[in-house]
mmCIF file of C-alpha atoms and ligand atoms in Angstrom:
data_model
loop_
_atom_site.group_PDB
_atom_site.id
_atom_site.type_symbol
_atom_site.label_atom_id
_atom_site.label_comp_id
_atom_site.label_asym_id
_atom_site.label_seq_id
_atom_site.Cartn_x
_atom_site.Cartn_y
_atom_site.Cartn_z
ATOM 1 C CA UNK F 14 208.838 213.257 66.448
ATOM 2 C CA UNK F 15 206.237 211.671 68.341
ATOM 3 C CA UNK F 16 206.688 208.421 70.148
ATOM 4 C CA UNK F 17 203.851 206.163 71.467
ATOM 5 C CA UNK F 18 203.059 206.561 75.280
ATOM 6 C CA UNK F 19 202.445 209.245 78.098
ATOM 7 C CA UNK F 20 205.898 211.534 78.582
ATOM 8 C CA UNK F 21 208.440 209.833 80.927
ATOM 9 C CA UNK F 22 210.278 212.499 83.252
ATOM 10 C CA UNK F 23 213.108 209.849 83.353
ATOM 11 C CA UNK F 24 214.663 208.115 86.016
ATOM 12 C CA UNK F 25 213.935 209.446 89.865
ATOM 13 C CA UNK F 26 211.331 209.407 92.201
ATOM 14 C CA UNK F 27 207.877 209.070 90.036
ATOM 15 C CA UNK F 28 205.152 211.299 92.492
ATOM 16 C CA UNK F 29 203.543 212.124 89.356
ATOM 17 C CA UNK F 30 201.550 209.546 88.263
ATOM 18 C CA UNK F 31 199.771 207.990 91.441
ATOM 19 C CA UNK F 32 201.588 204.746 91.719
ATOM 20 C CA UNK F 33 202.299 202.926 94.565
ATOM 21 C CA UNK F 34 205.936 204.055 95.256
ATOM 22 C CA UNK F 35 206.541 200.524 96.843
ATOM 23 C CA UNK F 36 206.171 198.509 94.277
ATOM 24 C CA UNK F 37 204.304 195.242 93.853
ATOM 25 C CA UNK F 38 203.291 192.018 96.365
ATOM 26 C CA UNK F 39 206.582 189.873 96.060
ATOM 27 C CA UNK F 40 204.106 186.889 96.047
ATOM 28 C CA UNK F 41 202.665 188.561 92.691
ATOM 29 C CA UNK F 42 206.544 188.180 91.170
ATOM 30 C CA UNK F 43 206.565 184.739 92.490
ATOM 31 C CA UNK F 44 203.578 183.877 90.946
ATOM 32 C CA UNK F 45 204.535 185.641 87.479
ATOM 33 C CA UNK F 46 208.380 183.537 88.033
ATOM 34 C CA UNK F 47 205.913 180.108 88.018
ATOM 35 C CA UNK F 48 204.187 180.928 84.736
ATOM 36 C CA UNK F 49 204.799 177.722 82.486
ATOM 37 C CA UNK F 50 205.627 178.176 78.479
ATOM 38 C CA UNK F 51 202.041 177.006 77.791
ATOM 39 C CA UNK F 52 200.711 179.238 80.137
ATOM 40 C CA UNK F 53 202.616 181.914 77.204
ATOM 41 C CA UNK F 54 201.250 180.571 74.223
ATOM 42 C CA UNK F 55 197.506 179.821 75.023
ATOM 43 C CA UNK F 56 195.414 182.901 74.907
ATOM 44 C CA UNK F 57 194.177 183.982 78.531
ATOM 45 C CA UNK F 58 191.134 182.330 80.259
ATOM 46 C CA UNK F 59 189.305 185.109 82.335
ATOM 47 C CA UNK F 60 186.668 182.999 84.414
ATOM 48 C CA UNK F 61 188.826 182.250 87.409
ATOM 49 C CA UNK F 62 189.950 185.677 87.928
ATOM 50 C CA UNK F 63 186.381 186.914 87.497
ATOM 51 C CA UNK F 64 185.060 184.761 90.155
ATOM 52 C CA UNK F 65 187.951 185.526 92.281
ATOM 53 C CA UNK F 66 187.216 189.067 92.120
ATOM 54 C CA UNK F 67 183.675 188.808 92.505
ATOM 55 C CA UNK F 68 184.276 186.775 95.720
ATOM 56 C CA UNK F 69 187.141 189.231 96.989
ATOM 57 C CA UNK F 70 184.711 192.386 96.014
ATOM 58 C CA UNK F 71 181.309 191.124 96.909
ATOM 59 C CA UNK F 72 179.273 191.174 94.260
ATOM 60 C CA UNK F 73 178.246 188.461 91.244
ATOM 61 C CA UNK F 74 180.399 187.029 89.154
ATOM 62 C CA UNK F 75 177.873 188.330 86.220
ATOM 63 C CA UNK F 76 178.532 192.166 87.503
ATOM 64 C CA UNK F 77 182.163 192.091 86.684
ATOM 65 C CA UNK F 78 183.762 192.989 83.666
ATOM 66 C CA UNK F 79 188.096 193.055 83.463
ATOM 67 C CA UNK F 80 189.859 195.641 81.381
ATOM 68 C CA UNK F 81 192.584 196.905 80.825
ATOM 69 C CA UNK F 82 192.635 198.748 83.129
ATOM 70 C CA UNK F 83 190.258 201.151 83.995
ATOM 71 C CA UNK F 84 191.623 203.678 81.139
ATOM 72 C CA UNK F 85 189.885 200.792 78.875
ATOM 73 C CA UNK F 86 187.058 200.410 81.100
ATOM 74 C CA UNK F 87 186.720 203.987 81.143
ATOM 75 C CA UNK F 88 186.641 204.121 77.015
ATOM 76 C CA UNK F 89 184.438 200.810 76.312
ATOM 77 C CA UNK F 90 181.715 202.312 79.229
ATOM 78 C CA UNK F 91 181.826 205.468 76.246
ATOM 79 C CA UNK F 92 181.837 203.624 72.778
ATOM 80 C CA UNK F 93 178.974 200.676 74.219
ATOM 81 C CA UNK F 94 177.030 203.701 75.431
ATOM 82 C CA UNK F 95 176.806 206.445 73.215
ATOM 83 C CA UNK F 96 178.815 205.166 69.543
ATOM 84 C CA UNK F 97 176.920 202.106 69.916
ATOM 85 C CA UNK F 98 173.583 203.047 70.757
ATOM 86 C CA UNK F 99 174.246 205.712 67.928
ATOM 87 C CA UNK F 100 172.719 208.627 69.896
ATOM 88 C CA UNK F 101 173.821 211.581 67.931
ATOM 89 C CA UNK F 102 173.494 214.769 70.428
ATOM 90 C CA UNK F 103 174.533 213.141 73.577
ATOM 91 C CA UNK F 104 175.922 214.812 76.251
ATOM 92 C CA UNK F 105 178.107 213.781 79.426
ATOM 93 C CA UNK F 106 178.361 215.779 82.512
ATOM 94 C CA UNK F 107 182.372 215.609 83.692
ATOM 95 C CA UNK F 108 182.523 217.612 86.912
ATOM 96 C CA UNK F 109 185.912 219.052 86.977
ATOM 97 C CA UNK F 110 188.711 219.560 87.663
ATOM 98 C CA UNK F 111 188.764 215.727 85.926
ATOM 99 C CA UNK F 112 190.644 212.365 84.714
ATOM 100 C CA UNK F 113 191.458 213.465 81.098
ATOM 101 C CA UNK F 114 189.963 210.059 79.914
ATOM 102 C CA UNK F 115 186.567 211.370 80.465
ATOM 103 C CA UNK F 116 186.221 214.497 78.288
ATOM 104 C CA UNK F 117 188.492 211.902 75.637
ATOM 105 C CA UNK F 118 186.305 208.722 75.638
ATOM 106 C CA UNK F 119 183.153 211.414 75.507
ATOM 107 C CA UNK F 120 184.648 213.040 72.548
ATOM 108 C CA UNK F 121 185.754 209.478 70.845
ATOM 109 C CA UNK F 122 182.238 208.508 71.762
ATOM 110 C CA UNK F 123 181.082 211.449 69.447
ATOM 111 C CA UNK F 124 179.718 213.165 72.430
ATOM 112 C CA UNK F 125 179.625 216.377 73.949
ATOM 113 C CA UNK F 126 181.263 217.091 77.588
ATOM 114 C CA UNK F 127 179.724 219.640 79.376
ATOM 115 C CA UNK F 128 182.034 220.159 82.598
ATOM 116 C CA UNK F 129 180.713 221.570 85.810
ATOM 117 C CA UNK F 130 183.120 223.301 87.516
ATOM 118 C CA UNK F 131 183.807 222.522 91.648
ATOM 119 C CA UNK F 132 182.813 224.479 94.609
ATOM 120 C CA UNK F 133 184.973 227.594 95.530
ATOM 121 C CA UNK F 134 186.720 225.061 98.287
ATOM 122 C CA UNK F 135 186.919 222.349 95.441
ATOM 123 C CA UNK F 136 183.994 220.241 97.260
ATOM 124 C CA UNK F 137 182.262 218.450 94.704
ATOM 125 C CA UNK F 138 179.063 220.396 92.978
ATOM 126 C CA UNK F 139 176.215 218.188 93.649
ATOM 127 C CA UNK F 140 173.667 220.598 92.708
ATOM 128 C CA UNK F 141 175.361 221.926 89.841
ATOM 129 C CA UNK F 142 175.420 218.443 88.457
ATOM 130 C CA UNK F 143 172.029 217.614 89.203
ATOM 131 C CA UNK F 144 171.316 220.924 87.442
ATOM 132 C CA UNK F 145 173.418 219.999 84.141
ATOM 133 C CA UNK F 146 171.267 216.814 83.487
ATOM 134 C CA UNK F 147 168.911 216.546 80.531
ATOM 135 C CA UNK F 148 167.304 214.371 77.974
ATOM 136 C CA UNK F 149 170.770 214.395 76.167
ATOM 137 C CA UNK F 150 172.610 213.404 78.709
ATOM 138 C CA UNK F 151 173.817 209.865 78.501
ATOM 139 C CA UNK F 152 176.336 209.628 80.950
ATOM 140 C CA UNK F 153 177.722 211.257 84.194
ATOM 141 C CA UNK F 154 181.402 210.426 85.237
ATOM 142 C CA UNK F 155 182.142 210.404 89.225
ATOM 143 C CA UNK F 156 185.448 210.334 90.367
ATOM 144 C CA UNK F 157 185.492 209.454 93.916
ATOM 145 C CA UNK F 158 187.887 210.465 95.899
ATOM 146 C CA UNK F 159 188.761 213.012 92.887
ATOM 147 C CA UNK F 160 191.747 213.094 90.648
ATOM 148 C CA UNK F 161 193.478 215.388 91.538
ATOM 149 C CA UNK F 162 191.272 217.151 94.304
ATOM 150 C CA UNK F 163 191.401 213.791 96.968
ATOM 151 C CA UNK F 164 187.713 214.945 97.821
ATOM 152 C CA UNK F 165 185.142 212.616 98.076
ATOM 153 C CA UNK F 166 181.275 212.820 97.024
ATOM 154 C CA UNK F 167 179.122 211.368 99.710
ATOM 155 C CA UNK F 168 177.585 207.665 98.951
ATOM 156 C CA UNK F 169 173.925 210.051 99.387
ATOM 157 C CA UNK F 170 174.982 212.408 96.814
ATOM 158 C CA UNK F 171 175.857 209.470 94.211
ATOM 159 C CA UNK F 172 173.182 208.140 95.197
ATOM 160 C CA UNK F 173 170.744 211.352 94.021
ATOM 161 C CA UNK F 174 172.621 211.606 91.186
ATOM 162 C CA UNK F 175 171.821 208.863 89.822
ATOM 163 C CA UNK F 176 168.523 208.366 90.795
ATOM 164 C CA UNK F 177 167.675 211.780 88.944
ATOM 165 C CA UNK F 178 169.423 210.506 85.720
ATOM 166 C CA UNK F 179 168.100 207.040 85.344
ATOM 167 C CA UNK F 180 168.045 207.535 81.574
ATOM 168 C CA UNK F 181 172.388 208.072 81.418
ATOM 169 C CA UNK F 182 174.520 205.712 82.789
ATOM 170 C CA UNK F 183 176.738 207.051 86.067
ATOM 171 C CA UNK F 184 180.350 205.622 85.991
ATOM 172 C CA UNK F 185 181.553 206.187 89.718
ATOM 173 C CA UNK F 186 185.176 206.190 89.347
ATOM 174 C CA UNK F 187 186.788 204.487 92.713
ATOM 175 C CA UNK F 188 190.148 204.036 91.273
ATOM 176 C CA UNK F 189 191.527 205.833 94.344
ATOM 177 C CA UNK F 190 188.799 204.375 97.306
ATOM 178 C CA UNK F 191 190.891 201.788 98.853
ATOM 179 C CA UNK F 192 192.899 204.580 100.654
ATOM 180 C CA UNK F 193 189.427 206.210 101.939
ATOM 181 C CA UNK F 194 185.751 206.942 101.584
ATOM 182 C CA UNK F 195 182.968 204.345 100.954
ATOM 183 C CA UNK F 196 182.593 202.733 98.316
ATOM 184 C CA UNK F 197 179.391 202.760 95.815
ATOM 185 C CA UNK F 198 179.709 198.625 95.695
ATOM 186 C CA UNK F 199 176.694 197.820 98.148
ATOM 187 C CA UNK F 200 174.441 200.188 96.827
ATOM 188 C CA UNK F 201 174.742 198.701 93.368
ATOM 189 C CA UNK F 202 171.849 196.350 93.783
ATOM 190 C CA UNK F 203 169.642 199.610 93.997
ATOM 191 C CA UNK F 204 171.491 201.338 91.132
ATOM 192 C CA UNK F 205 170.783 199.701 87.468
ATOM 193 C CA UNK F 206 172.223 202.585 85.843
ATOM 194 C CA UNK F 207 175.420 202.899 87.736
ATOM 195 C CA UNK F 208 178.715 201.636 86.736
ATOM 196 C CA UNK F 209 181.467 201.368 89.063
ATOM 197 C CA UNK F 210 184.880 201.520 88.271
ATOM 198 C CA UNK F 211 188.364 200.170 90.117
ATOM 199 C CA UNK F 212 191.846 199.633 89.449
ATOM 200 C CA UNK F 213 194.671 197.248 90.494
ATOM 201 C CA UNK F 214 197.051 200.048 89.404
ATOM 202 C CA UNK F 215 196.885 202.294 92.758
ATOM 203 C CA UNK F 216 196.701 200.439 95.396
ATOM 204 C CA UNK F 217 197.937 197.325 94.420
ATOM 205 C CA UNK F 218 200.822 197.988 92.874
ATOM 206 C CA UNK F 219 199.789 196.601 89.748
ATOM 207 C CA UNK F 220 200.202 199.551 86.949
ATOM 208 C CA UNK F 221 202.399 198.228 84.925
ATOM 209 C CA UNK F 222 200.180 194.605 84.438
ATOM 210 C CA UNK F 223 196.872 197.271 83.338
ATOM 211 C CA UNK F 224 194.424 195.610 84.806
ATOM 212 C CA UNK F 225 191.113 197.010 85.996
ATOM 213 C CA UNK F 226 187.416 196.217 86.438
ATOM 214 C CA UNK F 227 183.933 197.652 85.230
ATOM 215 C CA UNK F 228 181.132 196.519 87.441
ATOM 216 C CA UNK F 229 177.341 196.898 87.685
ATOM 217 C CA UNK F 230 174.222 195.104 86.746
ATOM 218 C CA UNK F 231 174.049 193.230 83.614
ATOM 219 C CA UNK F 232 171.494 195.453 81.837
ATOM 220 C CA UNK F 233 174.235 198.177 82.297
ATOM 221 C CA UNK F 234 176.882 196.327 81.769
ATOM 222 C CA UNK F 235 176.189 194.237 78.833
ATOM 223 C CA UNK F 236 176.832 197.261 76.457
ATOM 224 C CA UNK F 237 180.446 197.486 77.656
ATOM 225 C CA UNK F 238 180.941 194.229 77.451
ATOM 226 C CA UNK F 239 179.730 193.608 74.185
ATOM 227 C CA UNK F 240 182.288 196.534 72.977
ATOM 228 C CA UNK F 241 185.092 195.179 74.477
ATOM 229 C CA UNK F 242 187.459 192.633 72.797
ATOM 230 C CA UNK F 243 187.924 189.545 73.720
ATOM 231 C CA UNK F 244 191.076 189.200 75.058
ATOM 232 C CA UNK F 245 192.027 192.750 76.374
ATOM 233 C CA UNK F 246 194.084 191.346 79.337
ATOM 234 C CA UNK F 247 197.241 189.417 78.996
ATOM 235 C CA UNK F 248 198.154 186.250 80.945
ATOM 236 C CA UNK F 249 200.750 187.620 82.915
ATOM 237 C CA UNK F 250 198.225 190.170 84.241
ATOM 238 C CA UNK F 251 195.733 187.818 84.998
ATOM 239 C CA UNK F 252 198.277 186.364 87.492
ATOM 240 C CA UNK F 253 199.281 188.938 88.930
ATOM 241 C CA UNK F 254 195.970 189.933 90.064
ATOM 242 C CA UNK F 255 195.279 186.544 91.560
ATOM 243 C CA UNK F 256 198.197 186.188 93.487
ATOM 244 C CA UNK F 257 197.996 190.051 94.610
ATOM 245 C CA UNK F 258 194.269 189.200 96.012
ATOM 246 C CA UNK F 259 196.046 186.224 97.932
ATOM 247 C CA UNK F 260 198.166 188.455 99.756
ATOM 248 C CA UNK F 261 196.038 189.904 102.487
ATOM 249 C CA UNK F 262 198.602 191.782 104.267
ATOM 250 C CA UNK F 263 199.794 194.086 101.537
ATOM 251 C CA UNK F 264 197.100 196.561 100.880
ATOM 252 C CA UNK F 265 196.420 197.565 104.566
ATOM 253 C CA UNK F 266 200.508 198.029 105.022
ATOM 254 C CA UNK F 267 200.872 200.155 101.946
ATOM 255 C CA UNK F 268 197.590 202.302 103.012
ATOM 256 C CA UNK F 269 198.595 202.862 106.679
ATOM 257 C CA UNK F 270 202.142 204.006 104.594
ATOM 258 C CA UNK F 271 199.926 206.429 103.132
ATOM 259 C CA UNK F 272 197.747 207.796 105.981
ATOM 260 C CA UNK F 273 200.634 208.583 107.537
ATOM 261 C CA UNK F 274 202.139 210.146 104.143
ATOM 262 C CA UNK F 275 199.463 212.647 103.863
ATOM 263 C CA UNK F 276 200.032 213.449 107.285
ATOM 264 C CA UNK F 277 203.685 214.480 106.668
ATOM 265 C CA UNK F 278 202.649 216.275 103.574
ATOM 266 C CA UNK F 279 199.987 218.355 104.953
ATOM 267 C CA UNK F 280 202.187 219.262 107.677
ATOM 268 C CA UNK F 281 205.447 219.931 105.892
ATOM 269 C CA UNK F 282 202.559 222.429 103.591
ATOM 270 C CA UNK F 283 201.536 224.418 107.206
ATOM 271 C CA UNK F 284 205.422 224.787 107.958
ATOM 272 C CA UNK F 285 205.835 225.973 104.657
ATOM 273 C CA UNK F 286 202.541 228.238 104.366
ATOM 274 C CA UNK F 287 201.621 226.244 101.110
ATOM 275 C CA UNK F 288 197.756 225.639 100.970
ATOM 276 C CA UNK F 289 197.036 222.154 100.282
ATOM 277 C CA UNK F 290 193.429 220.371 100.570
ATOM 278 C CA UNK F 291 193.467 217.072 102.833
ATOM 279 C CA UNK F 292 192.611 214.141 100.740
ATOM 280 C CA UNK F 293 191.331 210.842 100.826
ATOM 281 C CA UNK F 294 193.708 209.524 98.248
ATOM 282 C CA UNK F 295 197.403 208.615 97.785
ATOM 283 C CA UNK F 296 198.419 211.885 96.801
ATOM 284 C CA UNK F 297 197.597 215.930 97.988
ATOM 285 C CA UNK F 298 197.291 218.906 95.847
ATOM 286 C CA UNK F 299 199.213 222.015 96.782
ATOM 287 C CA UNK F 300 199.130 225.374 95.778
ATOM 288 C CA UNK F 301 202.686 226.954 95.095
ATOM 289 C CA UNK F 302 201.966 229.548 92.926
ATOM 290 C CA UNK F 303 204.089 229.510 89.776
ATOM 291 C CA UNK F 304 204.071 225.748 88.788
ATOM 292 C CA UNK F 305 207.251 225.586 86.288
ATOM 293 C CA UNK F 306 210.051 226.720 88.171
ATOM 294 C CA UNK F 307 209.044 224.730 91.468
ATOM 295 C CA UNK F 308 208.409 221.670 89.451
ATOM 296 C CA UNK F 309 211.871 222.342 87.533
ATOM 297 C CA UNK F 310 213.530 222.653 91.075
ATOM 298 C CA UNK F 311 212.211 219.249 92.097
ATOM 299 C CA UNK F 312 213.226 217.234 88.525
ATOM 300 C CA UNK F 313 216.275 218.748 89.238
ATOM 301 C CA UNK F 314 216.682 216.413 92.252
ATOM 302 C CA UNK F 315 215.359 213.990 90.363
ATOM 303 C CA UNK F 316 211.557 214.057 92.212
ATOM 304 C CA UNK F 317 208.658 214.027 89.609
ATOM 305 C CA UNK F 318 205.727 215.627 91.106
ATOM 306 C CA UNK F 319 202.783 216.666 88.558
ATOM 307 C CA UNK F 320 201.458 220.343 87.362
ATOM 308 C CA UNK F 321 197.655 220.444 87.565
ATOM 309 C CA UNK F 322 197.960 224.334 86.558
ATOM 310 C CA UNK F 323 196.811 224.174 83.464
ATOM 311 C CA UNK F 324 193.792 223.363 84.494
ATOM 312 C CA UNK F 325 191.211 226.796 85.363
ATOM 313 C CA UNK F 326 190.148 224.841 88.436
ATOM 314 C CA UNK F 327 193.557 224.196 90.327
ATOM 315 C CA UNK F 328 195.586 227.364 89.120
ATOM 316 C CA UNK F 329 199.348 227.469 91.214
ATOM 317 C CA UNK F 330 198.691 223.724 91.875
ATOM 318 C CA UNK F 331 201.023 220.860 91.628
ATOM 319 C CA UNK F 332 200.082 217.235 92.741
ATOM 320 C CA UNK F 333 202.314 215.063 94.868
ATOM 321 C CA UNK F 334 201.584 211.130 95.359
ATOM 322 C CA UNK F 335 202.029 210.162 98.622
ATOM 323 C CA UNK F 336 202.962 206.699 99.274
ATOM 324 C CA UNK F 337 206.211 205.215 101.058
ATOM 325 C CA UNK F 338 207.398 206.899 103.791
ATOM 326 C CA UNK F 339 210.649 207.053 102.797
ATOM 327 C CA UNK F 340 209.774 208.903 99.609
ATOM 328 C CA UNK F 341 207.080 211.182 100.834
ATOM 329 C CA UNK F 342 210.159 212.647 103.502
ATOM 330 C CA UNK F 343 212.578 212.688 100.284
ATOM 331 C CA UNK F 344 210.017 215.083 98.486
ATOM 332 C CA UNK F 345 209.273 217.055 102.165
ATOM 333 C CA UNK F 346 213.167 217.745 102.244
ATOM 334 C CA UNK F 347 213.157 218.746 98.026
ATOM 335 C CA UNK F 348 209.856 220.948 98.937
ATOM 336 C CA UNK F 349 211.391 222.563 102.141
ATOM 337 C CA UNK F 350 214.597 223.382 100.122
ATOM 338 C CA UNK F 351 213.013 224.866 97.095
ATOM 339 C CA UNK F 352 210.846 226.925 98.881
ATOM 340 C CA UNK F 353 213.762 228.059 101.295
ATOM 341 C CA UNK F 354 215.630 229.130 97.795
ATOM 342 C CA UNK F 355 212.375 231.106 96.156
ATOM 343 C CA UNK F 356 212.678 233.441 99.487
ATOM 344 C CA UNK F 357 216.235 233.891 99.126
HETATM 345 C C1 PLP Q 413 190.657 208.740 88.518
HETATM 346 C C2 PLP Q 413 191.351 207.661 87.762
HETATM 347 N N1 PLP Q 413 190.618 206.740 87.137
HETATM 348 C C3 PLP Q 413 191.182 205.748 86.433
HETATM 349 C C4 PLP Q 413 192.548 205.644 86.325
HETATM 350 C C5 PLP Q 413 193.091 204.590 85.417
HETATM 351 O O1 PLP Q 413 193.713 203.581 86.035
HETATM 352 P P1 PLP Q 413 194.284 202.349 85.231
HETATM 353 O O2 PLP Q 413 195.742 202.324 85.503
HETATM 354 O O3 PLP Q 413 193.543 201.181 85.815
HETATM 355 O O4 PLP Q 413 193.961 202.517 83.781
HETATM 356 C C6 PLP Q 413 193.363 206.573 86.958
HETATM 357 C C7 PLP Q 413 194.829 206.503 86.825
HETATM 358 O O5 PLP Q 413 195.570 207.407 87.093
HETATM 359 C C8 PLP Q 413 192.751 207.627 87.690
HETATM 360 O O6 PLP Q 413 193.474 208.589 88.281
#
């Protein structure tokens, strides 16, 4: 049988899925608790949030497009650019290992993906991308700090990209760049083929509300836009995001929580001679070697953590999000005991 959504490990400790293990701004329940019956049965008015976001991101109010979340953005940057403009043998470039949502909205696009595969130290391959462009190319998808690598590609190297591609549009993916690295969001004036993506699902505790932004200049953006329906983000959502961008404290709390996270994590991997690569994200990828019984071990105390095995560039790798404290030492004490039984 086959039920609607992505496979739920049950209840536990999600560190599978990126999420911020804290939940949610209180203020953004509070907000959500003052929602009137009208505020229900009116469809949602974007403008204010747009604005607001603009302001709280820098950039015009013209240069932002909402979604639902980026997963939408992520599909409607695809069907406006290649379904729409009806390009029949157009390629994307998806440097791996990647967001699944790529090589999809490519293929749903009725594209071609043609991956490029990472450095031997999983360092993005700027010159292998710059080598995979062509005339078919029609778009390039950057994830910055990778999913699931946490390594970042320097604002230069976007930069190059896109300036030798100026014919495919370059979605730099920053769903993870509140928790470090630059972002691409000053250089956008520069860019007219570059897209930038972000998310109020990661760092802002928003995941459940599926809200996230496409932004660039209009000649770039106008082709999402036009694809994308008209009222893609509930009115719930919308407040949620307003009253999360009014709390000013939150997001520096919950990334120092992280910092320090990683820290733990990348330790707790030395102590337990697992290799691991130090990331700019809220989570770390670590090599264990066989994936299924270690990640079996951990459900069995009820910890989540994801396999990234499958995939030929992380082989023996599992991902862990690191976010609260409490939770990152919860899944440091599951770790240190199921590696302490695999040498028994
Ligand atoms: C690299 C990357 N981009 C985009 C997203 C999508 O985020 P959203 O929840 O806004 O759809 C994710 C979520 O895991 C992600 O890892």
């Amino acid at each position: 049988m086959l039920i609607q959504g992505y496979p739920d490990p049950g209840e536990g400790l999600r560190l599978h899925l990126n999420e911020n293990t804290g939940g949610c701004s209180l203020r953004v329940i509070e907000a959500i608790r003052r929602l009137k019956p009208t505020d229900v049965s009116t469809y949602p008015s974007y403008p204010d949030l747009v604005v607001a976001c603009a302001r709280h991101f820098d950039v015009d109010p013209e240069w932002v497009l909402l979604t639902n979340g980026l997963d939408e953005g992520i599909l409607m940057a695809a069907i406006g650019h290649i379904s729409r403009a009806r390009i029949h043998d157009a390629e994307t470039i998806v440097p791996t290992p990647a967001f699944d949502p790529y090589p999809n909205s490519t293929a749903a696009a009725g594209a071609t993906p043609v991956r490029v595969p990472p450095n031997a130290d999983l360092s993005f391959p700027t010159e292998g991308v710059l080598k995979a462009i062509t005339p078919r190319t029609r778009m390039i998808f950057l994830n910055t700090p990778n999913n699931p690598t946490g390594q970042l590609i320097s604002t230069s190297d976007l930069a190059r990209i896109s300036e030798a591609a100026p014919r495919a549009i370059v979605l730099i993916d920053e769903a993870y760049i509140e928790f470090g690295g630059e972002s691409f969001l000053p250089q956008l004036p520069r860019h007219p083929n570059v897209l930038v993506g972000r998310t109020f699902s990661k760092a802002y505790g928003l995941a459940g509300m599926r809200v996230g932004m496409v932004i660039g200049q209009p000649p770039a953006l106008d082709s999402v836009r036009a694809v994308t329906l008209p009222f893609n983000i509930n009115a719930v959502a919308l407040t949620a995001v307003k009253a999360a961008l009014e709390d000013t404290e939150f997001l520096p709390r919950y990334a120092a929580q992280v910092h320090e996270s990683r820290e733990r994590l990348y330790a707790a991997c030395r102590r337990l001679g697992l290799q691991y690569w130090e990331s700019a994200a809220n989570y770390v990828l670590v090599r264990v070697g066989d994936t299924t019984p270690f990640i079996d071990a951990l459900a069995a105390r009820k910890i989540h953590v994801r396999d990234r095995s499958k995939d030929p560039a992380t082989p023996g790798c599992i991902r862990i999000t690191a976010g609260m404290l409490e939770h990152t030492n919860a899944a440091i004490e599951a770790l240190e005991s199921v590696v302490a039984g695999r040498q028994r």
